[in-house]
XYZ file of C-alpha atoms in Angstrom:
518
model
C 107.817 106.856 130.302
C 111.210 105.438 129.845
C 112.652 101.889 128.972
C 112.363 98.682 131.113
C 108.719 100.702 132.762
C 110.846 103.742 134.726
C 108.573 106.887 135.234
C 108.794 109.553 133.004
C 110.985 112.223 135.172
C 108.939 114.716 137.383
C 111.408 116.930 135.806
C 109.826 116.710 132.393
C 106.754 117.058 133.785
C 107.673 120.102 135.869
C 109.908 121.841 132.903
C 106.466 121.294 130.444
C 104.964 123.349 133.289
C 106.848 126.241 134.147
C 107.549 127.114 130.209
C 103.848 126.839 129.274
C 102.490 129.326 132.291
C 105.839 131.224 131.959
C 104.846 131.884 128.132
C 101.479 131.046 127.699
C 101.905 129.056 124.630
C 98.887 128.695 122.554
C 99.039 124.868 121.320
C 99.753 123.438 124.371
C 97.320 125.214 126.853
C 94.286 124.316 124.330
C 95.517 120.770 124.978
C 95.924 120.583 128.610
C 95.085 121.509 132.090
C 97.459 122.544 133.903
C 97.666 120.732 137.583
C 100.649 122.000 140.497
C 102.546 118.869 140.362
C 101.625 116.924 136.896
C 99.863 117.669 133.532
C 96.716 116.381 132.951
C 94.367 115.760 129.933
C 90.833 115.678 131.749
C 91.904 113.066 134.438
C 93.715 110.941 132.144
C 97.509 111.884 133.398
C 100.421 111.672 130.776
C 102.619 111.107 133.450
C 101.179 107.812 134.124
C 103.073 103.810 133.590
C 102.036 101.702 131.090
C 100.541 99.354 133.492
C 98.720 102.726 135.517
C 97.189 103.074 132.193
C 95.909 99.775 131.402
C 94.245 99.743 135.109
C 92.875 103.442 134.302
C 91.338 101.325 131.107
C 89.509 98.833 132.409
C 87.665 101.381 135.225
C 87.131 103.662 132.384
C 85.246 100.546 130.733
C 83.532 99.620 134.290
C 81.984 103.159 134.141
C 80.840 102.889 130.672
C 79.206 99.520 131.232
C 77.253 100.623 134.088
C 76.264 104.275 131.751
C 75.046 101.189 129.551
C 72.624 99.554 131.764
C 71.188 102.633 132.493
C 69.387 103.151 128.947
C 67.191 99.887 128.615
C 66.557 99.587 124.788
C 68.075 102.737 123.620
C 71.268 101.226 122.052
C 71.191 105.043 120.273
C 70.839 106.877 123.256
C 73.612 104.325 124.623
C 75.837 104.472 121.827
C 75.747 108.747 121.647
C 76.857 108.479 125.500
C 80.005 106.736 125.602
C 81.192 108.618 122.156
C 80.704 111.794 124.476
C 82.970 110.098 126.986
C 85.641 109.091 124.021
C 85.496 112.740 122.251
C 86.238 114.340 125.722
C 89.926 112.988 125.354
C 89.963 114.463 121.594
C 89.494 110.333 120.604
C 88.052 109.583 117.598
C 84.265 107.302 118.871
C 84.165 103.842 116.353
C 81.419 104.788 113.493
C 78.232 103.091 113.252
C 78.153 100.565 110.271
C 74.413 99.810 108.576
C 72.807 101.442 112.127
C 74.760 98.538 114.437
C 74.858 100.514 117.572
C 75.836 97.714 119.425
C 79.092 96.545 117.434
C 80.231 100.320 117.679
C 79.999 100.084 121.197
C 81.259 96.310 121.668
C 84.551 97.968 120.439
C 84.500 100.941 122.606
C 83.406 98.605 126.185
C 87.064 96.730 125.404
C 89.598 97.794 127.802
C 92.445 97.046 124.952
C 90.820 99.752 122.562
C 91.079 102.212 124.975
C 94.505 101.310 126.469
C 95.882 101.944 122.821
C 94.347 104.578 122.278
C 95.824 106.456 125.553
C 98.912 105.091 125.325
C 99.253 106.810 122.041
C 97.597 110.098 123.058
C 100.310 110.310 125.986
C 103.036 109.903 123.510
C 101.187 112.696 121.049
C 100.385 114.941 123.716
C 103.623 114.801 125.237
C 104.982 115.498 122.118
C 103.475 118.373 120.923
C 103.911 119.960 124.107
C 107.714 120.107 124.214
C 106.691 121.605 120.338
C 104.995 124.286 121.753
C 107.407 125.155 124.267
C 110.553 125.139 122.185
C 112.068 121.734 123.472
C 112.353 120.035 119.609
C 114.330 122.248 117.676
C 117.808 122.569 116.317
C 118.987 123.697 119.491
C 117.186 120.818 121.499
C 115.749 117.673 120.871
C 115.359 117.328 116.932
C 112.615 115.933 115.287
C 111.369 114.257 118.018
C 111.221 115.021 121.893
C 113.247 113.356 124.346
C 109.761 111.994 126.351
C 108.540 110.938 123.176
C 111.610 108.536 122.068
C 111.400 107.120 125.705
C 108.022 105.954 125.200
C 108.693 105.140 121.651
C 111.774 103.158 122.705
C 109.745 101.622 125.458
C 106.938 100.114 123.157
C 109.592 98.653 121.085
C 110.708 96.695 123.890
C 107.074 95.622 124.754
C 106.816 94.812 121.157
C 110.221 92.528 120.568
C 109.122 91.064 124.635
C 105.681 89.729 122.365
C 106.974 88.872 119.142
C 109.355 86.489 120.833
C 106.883 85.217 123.269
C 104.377 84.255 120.548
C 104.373 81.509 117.984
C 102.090 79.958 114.940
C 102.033 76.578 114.369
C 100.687 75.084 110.437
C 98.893 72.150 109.193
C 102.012 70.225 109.275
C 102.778 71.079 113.074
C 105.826 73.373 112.251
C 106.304 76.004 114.577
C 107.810 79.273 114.430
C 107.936 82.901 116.169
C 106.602 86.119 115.247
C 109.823 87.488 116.140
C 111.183 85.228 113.742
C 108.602 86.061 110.923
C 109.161 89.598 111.547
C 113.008 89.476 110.296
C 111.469 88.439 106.653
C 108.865 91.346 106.282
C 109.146 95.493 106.298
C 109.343 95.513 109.653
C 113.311 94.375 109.209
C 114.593 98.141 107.819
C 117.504 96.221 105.717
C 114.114 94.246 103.646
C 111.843 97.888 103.887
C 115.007 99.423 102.157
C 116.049 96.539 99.663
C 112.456 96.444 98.715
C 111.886 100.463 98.206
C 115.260 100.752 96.276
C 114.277 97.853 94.092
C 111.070 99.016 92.802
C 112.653 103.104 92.433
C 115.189 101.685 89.868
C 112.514 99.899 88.481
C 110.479 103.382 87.577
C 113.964 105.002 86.537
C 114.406 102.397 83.717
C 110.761 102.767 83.153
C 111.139 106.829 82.499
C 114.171 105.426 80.708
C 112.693 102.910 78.557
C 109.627 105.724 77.419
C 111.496 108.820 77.618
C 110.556 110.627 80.612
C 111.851 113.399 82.507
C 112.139 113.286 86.167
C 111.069 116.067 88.264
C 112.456 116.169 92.673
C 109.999 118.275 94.509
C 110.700 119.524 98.261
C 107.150 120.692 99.334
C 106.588 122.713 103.089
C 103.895 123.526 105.067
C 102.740 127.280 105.620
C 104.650 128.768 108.297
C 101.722 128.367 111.304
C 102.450 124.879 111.324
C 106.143 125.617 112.327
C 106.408 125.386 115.657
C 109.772 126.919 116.183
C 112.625 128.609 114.129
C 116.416 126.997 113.478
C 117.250 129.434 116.179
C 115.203 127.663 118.420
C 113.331 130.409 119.439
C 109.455 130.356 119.129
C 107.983 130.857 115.887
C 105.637 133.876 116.155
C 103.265 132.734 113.464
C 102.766 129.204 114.831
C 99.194 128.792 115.666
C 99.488 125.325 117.762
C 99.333 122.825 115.231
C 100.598 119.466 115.183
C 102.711 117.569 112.853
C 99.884 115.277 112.407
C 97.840 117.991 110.901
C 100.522 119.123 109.107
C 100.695 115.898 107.285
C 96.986 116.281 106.695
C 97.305 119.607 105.125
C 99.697 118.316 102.737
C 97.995 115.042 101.839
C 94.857 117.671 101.204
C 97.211 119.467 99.314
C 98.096 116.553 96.711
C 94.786 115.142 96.976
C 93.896 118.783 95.086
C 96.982 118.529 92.821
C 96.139 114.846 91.770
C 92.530 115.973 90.369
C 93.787 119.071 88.755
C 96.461 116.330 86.923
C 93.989 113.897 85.861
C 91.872 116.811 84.822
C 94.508 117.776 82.536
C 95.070 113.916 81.309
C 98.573 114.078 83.391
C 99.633 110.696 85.375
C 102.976 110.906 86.931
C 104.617 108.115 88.913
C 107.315 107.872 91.515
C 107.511 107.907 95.444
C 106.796 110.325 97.391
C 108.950 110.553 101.362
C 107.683 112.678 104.439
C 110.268 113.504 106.588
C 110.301 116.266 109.631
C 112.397 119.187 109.451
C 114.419 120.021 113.098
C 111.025 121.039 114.916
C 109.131 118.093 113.939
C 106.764 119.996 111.032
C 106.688 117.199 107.814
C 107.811 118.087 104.436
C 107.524 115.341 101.096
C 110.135 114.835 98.692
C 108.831 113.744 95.494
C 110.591 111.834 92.712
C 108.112 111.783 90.016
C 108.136 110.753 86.260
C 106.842 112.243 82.940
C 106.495 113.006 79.614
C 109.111 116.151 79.150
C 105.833 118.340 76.899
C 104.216 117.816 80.576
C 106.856 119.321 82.896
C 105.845 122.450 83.038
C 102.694 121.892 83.140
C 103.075 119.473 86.240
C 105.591 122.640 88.157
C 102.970 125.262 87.258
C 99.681 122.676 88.974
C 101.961 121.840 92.237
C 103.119 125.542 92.943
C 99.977 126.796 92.389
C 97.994 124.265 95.301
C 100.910 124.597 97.319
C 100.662 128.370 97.485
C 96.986 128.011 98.955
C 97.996 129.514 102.327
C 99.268 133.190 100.789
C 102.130 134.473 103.163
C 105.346 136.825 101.928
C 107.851 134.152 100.497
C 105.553 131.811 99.882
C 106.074 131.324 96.074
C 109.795 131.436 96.773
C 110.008 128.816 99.823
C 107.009 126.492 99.963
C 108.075 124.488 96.660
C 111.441 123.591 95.130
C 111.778 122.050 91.844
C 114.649 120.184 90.350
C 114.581 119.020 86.518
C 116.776 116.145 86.677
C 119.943 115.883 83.912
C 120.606 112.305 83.768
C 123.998 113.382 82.250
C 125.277 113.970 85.525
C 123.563 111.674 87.446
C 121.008 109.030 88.332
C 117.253 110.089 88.915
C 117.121 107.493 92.419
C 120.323 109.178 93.331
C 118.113 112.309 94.533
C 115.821 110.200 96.748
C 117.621 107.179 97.759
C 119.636 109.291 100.892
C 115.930 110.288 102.091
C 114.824 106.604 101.752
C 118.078 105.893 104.156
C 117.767 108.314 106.453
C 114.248 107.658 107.092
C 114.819 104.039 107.641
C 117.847 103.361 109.249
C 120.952 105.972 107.986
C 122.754 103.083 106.078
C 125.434 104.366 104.032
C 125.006 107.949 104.911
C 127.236 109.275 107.517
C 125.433 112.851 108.611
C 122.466 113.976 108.372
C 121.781 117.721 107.235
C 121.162 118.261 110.363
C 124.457 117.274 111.447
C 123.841 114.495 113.513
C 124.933 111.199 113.465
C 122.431 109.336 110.203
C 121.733 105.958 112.310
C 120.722 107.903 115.544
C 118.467 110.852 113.690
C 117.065 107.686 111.709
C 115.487 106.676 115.648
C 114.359 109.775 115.894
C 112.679 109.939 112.811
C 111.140 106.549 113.210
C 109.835 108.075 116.681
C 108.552 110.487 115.029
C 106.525 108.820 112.010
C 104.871 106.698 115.014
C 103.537 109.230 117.415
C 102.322 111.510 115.000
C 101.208 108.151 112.662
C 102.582 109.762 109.408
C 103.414 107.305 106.420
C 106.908 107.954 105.060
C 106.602 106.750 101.949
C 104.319 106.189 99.135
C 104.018 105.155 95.776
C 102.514 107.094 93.299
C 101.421 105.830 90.247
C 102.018 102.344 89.213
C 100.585 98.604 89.545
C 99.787 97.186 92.561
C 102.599 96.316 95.150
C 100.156 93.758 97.171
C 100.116 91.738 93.682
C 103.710 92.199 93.474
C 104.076 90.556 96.837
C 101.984 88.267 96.288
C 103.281 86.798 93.324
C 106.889 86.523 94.761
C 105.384 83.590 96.714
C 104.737 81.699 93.951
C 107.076 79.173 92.389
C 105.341 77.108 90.194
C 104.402 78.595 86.102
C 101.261 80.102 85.820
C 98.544 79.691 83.185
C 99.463 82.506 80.138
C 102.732 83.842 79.314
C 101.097 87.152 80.263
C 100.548 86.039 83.693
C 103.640 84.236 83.891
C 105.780 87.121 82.895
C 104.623 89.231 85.858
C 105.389 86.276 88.104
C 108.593 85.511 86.906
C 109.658 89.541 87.138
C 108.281 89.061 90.661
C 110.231 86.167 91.297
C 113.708 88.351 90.121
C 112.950 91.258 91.738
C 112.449 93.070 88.169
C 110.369 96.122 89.093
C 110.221 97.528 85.913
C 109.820 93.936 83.933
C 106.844 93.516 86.350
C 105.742 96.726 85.343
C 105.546 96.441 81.934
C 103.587 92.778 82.199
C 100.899 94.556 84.350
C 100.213 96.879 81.616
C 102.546 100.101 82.159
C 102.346 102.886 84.834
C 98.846 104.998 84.020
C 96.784 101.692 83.303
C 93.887 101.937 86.203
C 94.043 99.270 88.901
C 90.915 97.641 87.841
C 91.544 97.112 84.311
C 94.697 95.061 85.313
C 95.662 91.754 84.721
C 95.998 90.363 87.878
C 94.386 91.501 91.139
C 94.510 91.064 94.520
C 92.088 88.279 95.877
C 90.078 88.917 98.965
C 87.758 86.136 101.182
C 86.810 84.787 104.394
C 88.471 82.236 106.326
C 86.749 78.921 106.878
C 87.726 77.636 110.762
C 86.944 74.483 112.911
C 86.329 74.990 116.750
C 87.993 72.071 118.468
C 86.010 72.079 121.326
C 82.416 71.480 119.306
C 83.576 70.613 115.955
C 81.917 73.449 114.436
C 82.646 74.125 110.902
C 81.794 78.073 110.284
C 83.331 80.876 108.344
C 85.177 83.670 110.307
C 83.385 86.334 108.906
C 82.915 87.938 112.485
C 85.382 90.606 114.890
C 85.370 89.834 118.606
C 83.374 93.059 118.895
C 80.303 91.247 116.772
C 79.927 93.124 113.365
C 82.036 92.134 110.526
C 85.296 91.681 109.776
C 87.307 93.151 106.546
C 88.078 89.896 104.268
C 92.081 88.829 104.399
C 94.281 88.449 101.139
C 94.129 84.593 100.032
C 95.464 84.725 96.571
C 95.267 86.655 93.304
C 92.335 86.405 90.750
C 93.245 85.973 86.652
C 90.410 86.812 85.037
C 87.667 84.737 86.175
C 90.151 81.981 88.022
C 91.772 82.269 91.828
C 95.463 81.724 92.017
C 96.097 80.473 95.619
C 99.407 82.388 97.065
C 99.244 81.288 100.723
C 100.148 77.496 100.475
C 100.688 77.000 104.722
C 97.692 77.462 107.022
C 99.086 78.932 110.295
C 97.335 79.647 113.668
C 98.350 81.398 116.967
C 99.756 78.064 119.143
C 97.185 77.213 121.801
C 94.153 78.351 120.015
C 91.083 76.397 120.387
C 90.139 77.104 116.379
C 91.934 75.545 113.728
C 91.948 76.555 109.930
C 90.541 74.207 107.630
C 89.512 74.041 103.982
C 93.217 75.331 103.107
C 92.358 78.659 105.143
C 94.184 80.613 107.754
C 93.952 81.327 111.492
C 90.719 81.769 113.314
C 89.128 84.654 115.635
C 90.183 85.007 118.791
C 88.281 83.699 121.903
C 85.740 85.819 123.513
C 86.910 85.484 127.702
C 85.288 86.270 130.334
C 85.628 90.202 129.946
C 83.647 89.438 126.566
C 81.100 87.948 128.532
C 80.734 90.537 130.644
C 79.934 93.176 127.699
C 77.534 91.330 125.956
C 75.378 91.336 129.193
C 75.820 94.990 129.104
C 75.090 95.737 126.025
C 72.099 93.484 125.781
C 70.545 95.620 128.125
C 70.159 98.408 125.641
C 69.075 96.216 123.026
């Protein structure tokens, strides 16, 4: 796919072809079968429009609806059916909650579930495809393939065409657009970068204030996940994997370092940033803080789970450790170009790539959404959601405890906030101040029916929104307007938020189905 709907070129399509039964690529025939004019994943095509795919959706749902009505009270029987129909496409089925059959399926009879779903296995596929057959490398496409930033640049579109087409309206009958909303949240890069920045000077004068070193880690994946060398030439020990699992082996990775720390009574904090290198394979950066008796300690636990995979050069390439002298430099000064070029290249001209910091930053971005790998994380520390949450609030709060966080909040005073929540290793539960969780109360217009929204459009429940912050035993209120989708026929109430979304006649239409099976 391309911008403004264009096809993705038959040329793509026919390059992807001859390379992978000219070479016989491993990765990319275990994906695919390979058709004379397309390339097909079972009959789902990946050549297909955006609006060919939402059609293909809704008669993939037809089918399923009618495989429902065939099992009369065997939701299980039911249920085990259409997941064989959703693993054929390597999907992941919706897991049964507390044996509800039939709220696992509601969700997979939706034609929207499945239209995301392919939409993002056609950018994915497409993606590691050109991997496998050399076309993002050095010498190509970098981090991303060129079919993959069409359709990448093409959802943004779709997504910006929405934003500005929708609008909430609150209890007082203001009215504003999502597009709007959007500019004040991390979706605007400048406010994702401000915010990131902020709260990494707030750990350096932290380490600062107690005394600890900081540590920059570069950690890589084995060299199977490599798809292809700087050369640009195939990588002969790649085995077909994508970045996506990549990301999984290294989250594994410091899932096993983590324990081995906490074992050893060892809680660092920083941020960690995945970022690809030329081929698309993720590597973190790691900016971590601790007390200088526990450096070694901390280089000796990483390189020893990051060597799990043994290969020659392993000890020597798959971890990089910098002890940071704060003589001749600032601790954020190692990180804060990654946090850049990951976001949007602001004040960085090149990348080490060589190529131009604000275009490689779209690529990267591209990247980070097909594969769906977070780019950054926070390790260690209090809670950013009560962080957040707090910086809404303008009026004092009841202790000077309390009110110190708030007050740091309101500044911007990462570190100040810090210390009021109780330092860095301090677990999340014994905190002062935590994030508070409930249901929304709602009125439907058209009955006057006062009832809580406790319940998805699919029919099992729904996960509670944030409302506030709980002190102790009391609730701190942080969301002061009430705001709905304009044109919805439920309003919030009771000093609550939005309410669900109307069933429609497609919703109709499923529960007949599935009350077959019931």
């Amino acid at each position: 796919m391309t911008q403004a709907g264009r096809k993705l070129p038959v040329s793509a399509l026919q390059l992807c072809r001859e390379r992978i039964l000219d070479n016989e690529y491993r990765g990319a025939l275990t994906r695919l079968k390979i058709h004379s004019h397309t390339i097909k994943l079972k009959d789902f095509d990946l050549g297909w429009s955006h609006k060919v795919i939402a059609k293909f959706s809704q008669e993939k749902v037809d089918a399923l609806m009618e495989i429902c009505k065939l099992f009369q009270g065997q939701a299980e029987s039911a249920y085990e059916q259409i997941c064989k129909e959703v693993e054929s496409y390597d999907l992941a089925p919706v897991q049964v909650e507390h044996g509800d059959y039939i709220g696992a399926m509601a969700q997979m009879l939706q034609p929207a579930w499945w239209n995301r779903r392919f939409c993002r296995l056609r950018r994915e596929a497409l993606d590691a495809i050109a991997r496998d057959i050399g076309l993002v490398s050095q010498r190509r496409a970098r981090y991303s393939s060129d079919q993959a930033n069409w359709l990448f640049a093409e959802q943004t579109v779709r997504n910006q065409i929405y934003l500005e087409e929708s609008h909430l309206v609150n209890e007082q009958g203001e009215e504003v657009s999502l597009a709007e909303v959007a500019e004040h949240t991390l979706a605007n890069p400048q406010v994702r970068r401000a915010e990131m920045m902020c709260r990494l000077n707030g750990f350096e004068r932290v380490a600062d204030l107690h005394g600890d070193d900081a540590v920059f880690f570069t950690l890589t994946c084995p060299s199977r996940f490599h798809a292809n060398l700087s050369s640009g030439i195939r990588n002969p020990r790649a085995d077909g994997s994508t970045p996506r699992e990549a990301q999984q082996w290294l989250c594994h990775n410091w899932a096993l370092i983590r324990s081995a720390l906490n074992r050893r009574g060892i809680s660092p904090y920083g941020f960690r940033v995945a970022e690809p290198h030329h081929d698309g394979t993720p590597h973190w950066h790691l900016l971590l803080f601790v007390a200088p008796h526990q450096v070694k300690t901390l280089d000796r636990i990483v390189r020893k789970y990051s060597g799990r995979d043994d290969e020659p050069g392993a000890a020597k390439y798959r971890v990089k450790t910098v002890l940071i002298d704060r003589a001749k430099g600032s601790a954020v000064g190692y990180i804060a170009k990654y946090v850049s070029k990951n976001i949007d290249g602001q004040h960085i001209t090149d990348d080490n790539q060589g190529m131009k910091a604000s275009v490689s930053a779209k690529r990267i971005q591209c990247w980070a959404s097909t594969h769906r790998i977070r780019q950054f994380q926070q390790i260690g520390g209090p809670s950013v959601t009560v962080w957040r949450e707090l910086r809404r609030l303008r009026s004092p709060l009841l202790t000077p405890a309390i009110e110190q966080a708030r007050c740091a909040a309101d500044a911007g005073d990462w570190a100040a906030f810090v210390i009021a929540m109780g330092g860095t290793d301090v677990p999340r539960s014994e905190r002062p101040i935590k994030p508070y969780y409930d249901y929304n109360t709602c009125l439907d217009t058209t009955t006057n029916e006062v009832f809580v929204d406790d319940k998805a459009w699919h029919g099992g429940n729904k996960d509670k929104p944030i409302q506030g912050l709980s002190v102790g035993s009391q609730f701190v209120r942080t969301r002061t307007h009430r705001w709905h989708k304009a044109g919805e026929l439920t309003l919030p109430i009771c000093g609550w938020p939005a309410g669900p979304k109307q069933m429609g006649s497609q919703g109709h239409r499923q529960v007949a189905a599935l009350d077959s099976c019931k």
